[in-house]
mmCIF file of C-alpha atoms in Angstrom:
data_model
loop_
_atom_site.group_PDB
_atom_site.id
_atom_site.type_symbol
_atom_site.label_atom_id
_atom_site.label_comp_id
_atom_site.label_asym_id
_atom_site.label_seq_id
_atom_site.Cartn_x
_atom_site.Cartn_y
_atom_site.Cartn_z
ATOM 1 C CA MET A 1 204.942 -34.505 81.861
ATOM 2 C CA THR A 2 207.246 -35.994 79.242
ATOM 3 C CA GLU A 3 210.084 -35.054 81.560
ATOM 4 C CA ALA A 4 208.624 -37.093 84.417
ATOM 5 C CA LEU A 5 208.233 -40.122 82.126
ATOM 6 C CA MET A 6 211.763 -39.826 80.804
ATOM 7 C CA ALA A 7 213.124 -39.484 84.294
ATOM 8 C CA ARG A 8 211.088 -42.531 85.262
ATOM 9 C CA ALA A 9 212.409 -44.529 82.294
ATOM 10 C CA VAL A 10 215.993 -43.438 83.083
ATOM 11 C CA SER A 11 215.577 -44.297 86.810
ATOM 12 C CA ILE A 12 214.255 -47.747 85.903
ATOM 13 C CA VAL A 13 217.258 -48.522 83.861
ATOM 14 C CA SER A 14 219.753 -47.265 86.310
ATOM 15 C CA PRO A 15 218.319 -46.454 89.833
ATOM 16 C CA THR A 16 221.510 -44.548 91.085
ATOM 17 C CA ILE A 17 221.787 -42.175 88.102
ATOM 18 C CA LEU A 18 221.203 -38.514 88.345
ATOM 19 C CA PHE A 19 219.500 -37.162 85.232
ATOM 20 C CA GLN A 20 219.677 -33.547 84.102
ATOM 21 C CA PHE A 21 216.491 -32.285 82.480
ATOM 22 C CA GLY A 22 214.285 -29.176 82.258
ATOM 23 C CA SER A 23 214.900 -25.525 81.373
ATOM 24 C CA SER A 24 217.198 -24.929 84.411
ATOM 25 C CA PRO A 25 220.562 -26.779 84.499
ATOM 26 C CA GLN A 26 220.258 -27.127 88.412
ATOM 27 C CA THR A 27 217.116 -29.322 88.180
ATOM 28 C CA ARG A 28 217.700 -33.060 88.655
ATOM 29 C CA ALA A 29 215.666 -36.210 89.146
ATOM 30 C CA SER A 30 216.680 -39.191 91.167
ATOM 31 C CA LEU A 31 215.212 -42.344 92.434
ATOM 32 C CA GLY A 32 215.011 -42.553 96.217
ATOM 33 C CA ARG A 33 213.463 -44.927 98.691
ATOM 34 C CA ARG A 34 209.899 -43.608 98.154
ATOM 35 C CA GLY A 35 209.865 -42.885 94.445
ATOM 36 C CA ILE A 36 211.057 -40.284 91.990
ATOM 37 C CA SER A 37 212.212 -37.136 93.518
ATOM 38 C CA PHE A 38 212.668 -33.837 91.605
ATOM 39 C CA SER A 39 214.735 -31.021 93.115
ATOM 40 C CA SER A 40 215.968 -27.713 92.015
ATOM 41 C CA SER A 41 218.308 -25.235 93.403
ATOM 42 C CA SER A 42 216.706 -22.283 91.526
ATOM 43 C CA ALA A 43 214.208 -19.972 93.313
ATOM 44 C CA GLY A 44 211.384 -20.766 90.889
ATOM 45 C CA PHE A 45 211.215 -24.489 91.642
ATOM 46 C CA ARG A 46 210.271 -26.583 94.702
ATOM 47 C CA SER A 47 211.048 -30.112 95.637
ATOM 48 C CA ILE A 48 208.418 -32.514 94.371
ATOM 49 C CA ARG A 49 208.165 -36.258 94.949
ATOM 50 C CA ALA A 50 206.111 -37.699 92.007
ATOM 51 C CA VAL A 51 205.327 -41.276 93.142
ATOM 52 C CA GLN A 52 205.932 -43.802 95.689
ATOM 53 C CA GLU A 53 207.653 -47.096 95.308
ATOM 54 C CA ASN A 54 204.376 -48.863 94.337
ATOM 55 C CA GLY A 55 203.564 -46.202 91.772
ATOM 56 C CA GLY A 56 200.419 -45.169 93.642
ATOM 57 C CA PRO A 57 199.510 -41.610 94.810
ATOM 58 C CA ARG A 58 200.749 -40.355 98.057
ATOM 59 C CA ARG A 59 199.264 -41.646 101.204
ATOM 60 C CA LEU A 60 197.635 -39.309 103.785
ATOM 61 C CA VAL A 61 199.958 -40.392 106.481
ATOM 62 C CA ASP A 62 202.917 -39.222 104.376
ATOM 63 C CA ILE A 63 201.435 -35.874 103.951
ATOM 64 C CA VAL A 64 200.678 -35.542 107.732
ATOM 65 C CA ARG A 65 204.358 -36.632 108.600
ATOM 66 C CA LEU A 66 205.514 -33.657 106.266
ATOM 67 C CA VAL A 67 203.483 -30.962 107.929
ATOM 68 C CA PRO A 68 205.784 -30.226 110.997
ATOM 69 C CA GLU A 69 208.909 -29.966 108.593
ATOM 70 C CA LEU A 70 206.950 -27.663 106.279
ATOM 71 C CA SER A 71 205.712 -25.470 109.067
ATOM 72 C CA ARG A 72 209.224 -25.160 110.566
ATOM 73 C CA ASN A 73 210.539 -24.060 107.352
ATOM 74 C CA TYR A 74 207.708 -21.702 106.771
ATOM 75 C CA PHE A 75 208.192 -19.955 110.035
ATOM 76 C CA ARG A 76 212.009 -19.506 109.937
ATOM 77 C CA SER A 77 211.401 -16.143 108.446
ATOM 78 C CA PRO A 78 211.297 -13.404 111.327
ATOM 79 C CA SER A 79 208.766 -11.428 109.268
ATOM 80 C CA ARG A 80 206.302 -14.322 109.366
ATOM 81 C CA ARG A 81 206.976 -14.974 112.924
ATOM 82 C CA ALA A 82 206.101 -11.328 113.813
ATOM 83 C CA LEU A 83 203.090 -11.491 111.584
ATOM 84 C CA PHE A 84 201.654 -14.614 113.221
ATOM 85 C CA GLY A 85 202.525 -13.184 116.531
ATOM 86 C CA GLY A 86 200.430 -10.070 115.864
ATOM 87 C CA ILE A 87 197.568 -12.153 114.537
ATOM 88 C CA SER A 88 197.627 -14.232 117.745
ATOM 89 C CA LEU A 89 197.616 -11.101 119.830
ATOM 90 C CA LEU A 90 194.708 -9.578 117.971
ATOM 91 C CA GLY A 91 192.785 -12.925 117.986
ATOM 92 C CA GLY A 92 193.038 -13.085 121.723
ATOM 93 C CA PHE A 93 191.679 -9.411 121.837
ATOM 94 C CA TYR A 94 188.829 -10.351 119.487
ATOM 95 C CA VAL A 95 187.906 -13.502 121.676
ATOM 96 C CA ALA A 96 187.863 -11.280 124.905
ATOM 97 C CA GLN A 97 185.743 -8.741 123.264
ATOM 98 C CA THR A 98 183.262 -11.421 122.032
ATOM 99 C CA ILE A 99 183.001 -13.137 125.390
ATOM 100 C CA SER A 100 182.598 -9.876 127.273
ATOM 101 C CA LEU A 101 179.899 -8.751 124.860
ATOM 102 C CA SER A 102 177.966 -11.850 124.770
ATOM 103 C CA PHE A 103 177.910 -12.598 128.510
ATOM 104 C CA GLY A 104 177.541 -8.880 129.606
ATOM 105 C CA ALA A 105 174.557 -8.362 127.265
ATOM 106 C CA LEU A 106 172.735 -11.296 128.514
ATOM 107 C CA GLY A 107 173.667 -10.930 132.174
ATOM 108 C CA VAL A 108 173.310 -14.706 132.636
ATOM 109 C CA ASN A 109 176.261 -16.837 133.694
ATOM 110 C CA ASP A 110 178.728 -13.858 133.730
ATOM 111 C CA VAL A 111 180.292 -14.984 137.003
ATOM 112 C CA ILE A 112 181.046 -18.451 135.431
ATOM 113 C CA ALA A 113 182.540 -16.792 132.393
ATOM 114 C CA ALA A 114 184.757 -14.642 134.454
ATOM 115 C CA VAL A 115 186.020 -17.621 136.407
ATOM 116 C CA LEU A 116 186.732 -19.577 133.161
ATOM 117 C CA CYS A 117 188.536 -16.529 131.698
ATOM 118 C CA VAL A 118 190.724 -16.255 134.891
ATOM 119 C CA LEU A 119 191.397 -20.012 134.807
ATOM 120 C CA LEU A 120 192.304 -20.002 131.174
ATOM 121 C CA THR A 121 194.760 -17.087 131.747
ATOM 122 C CA GLU A 122 196.352 -18.508 134.847
ATOM 123 C CA TYR A 123 196.758 -22.037 133.215
ATOM 124 C CA VAL A 124 198.396 -20.575 130.042
ATOM 125 C CA THR A 125 200.737 -18.383 132.258
ATOM 126 C CA ARG A 126 201.802 -21.512 134.295
ATOM 127 C CA PHE A 127 202.177 -23.614 131.247
ATOM 128 C CA TYR A 128 204.330 -20.920 129.607
ATOM 129 C CA TYR A 129 206.637 -20.168 132.474
ATOM 130 C CA SER A 130 207.173 -23.894 133.422
ATOM 131 C CA ARG A 131 208.783 -24.766 130.059
ATOM 132 C CA PRO A 132 212.602 -24.610 130.021
ATOM 133 C CA LYS A 133 212.552 -23.644 126.374
ATOM 134 C CA VAL A 134 209.966 -21.345 124.560
ATOM 135 C CA THR A 135 208.758 -22.706 121.278
ATOM 136 C CA PHE A 136 207.175 -20.804 118.686
ATOM 137 C CA PRO A 137 203.701 -22.382 119.291
ATOM 138 C CA LEU A 138 204.014 -21.608 122.873
ATOM 139 C CA ALA A 139 204.946 -18.087 122.109
ATOM 140 C CA LEU A 140 201.787 -17.698 119.987
ATOM 141 C CA LEU A 141 199.658 -19.125 122.931
ATOM 142 C CA ASN A 142 201.258 -16.591 125.142
ATOM 143 C CA ASN A 143 200.559 -13.796 122.788
ATOM 144 C CA PHE A 144 196.887 -14.932 122.598
ATOM 145 C CA LYS A 145 196.644 -14.744 126.359
ATOM 146 C CA MET A 146 198.296 -11.234 126.360
ATOM 147 C CA GLY A 147 195.579 -10.150 123.802
ATOM 148 C CA PHE A 148 192.938 -11.788 125.724
ATOM 149 C CA THR A 149 193.931 -10.067 129.122
ATOM 150 C CA TYR A 150 194.248 -6.619 127.209
ATOM 151 C CA GLY A 151 190.741 -7.020 125.599
ATOM 152 C CA LEU A 152 189.185 -7.808 129.102
ATOM 153 C CA PHE A 153 190.924 -4.621 130.643
ATOM 154 C CA ILE A 154 189.855 -2.437 127.746
ATOM 155 C CA ASP A 155 186.219 -3.682 128.200
ATOM 156 C CA ALA A 156 186.359 -3.044 131.943
ATOM 157 C CA PHE A 157 187.519 0.494 131.302
ATOM 158 C CA LYS A 158 184.735 0.938 128.702
ATOM 159 C CA LEU A 159 182.185 -0.194 131.289
ATOM 160 C CA ALA A 160 183.630 2.079 134.130
ATOM 161 C CA SER A 161 183.260 5.233 132.059
#
């Protein structure tokens, strides 16, 4: 807390100065367009923006604008991409099993549910293959579709036996 106040006092005196503080020599504070920005190059710290120009708290719009960049940085790791791909695949399988169980047990509107399932699968397939570049959210949607189709096939084999 005192480091933030000290950095604010230094930035008020000279807005272009970079002030070294903290336990790590790579940590610095600077005054930017939106307020005081703390950054560090060590693995234990993250970039934090303390306040805006007006001294008030961060607005919701600013947080919403940061979400795409944060998610891109989060999903750069191949292990995270594989993990969420598997979760999407299993999520599609779960939804297929739930739809099959609920409409199959009731015996009402099962034809309409089947039509909606086929339309959903065909629309996702058309949407996926019409894009020139496959993005990560689009790959997750395709994984969900594959799990959904696999779940419906497995349930059909269970009913046939």
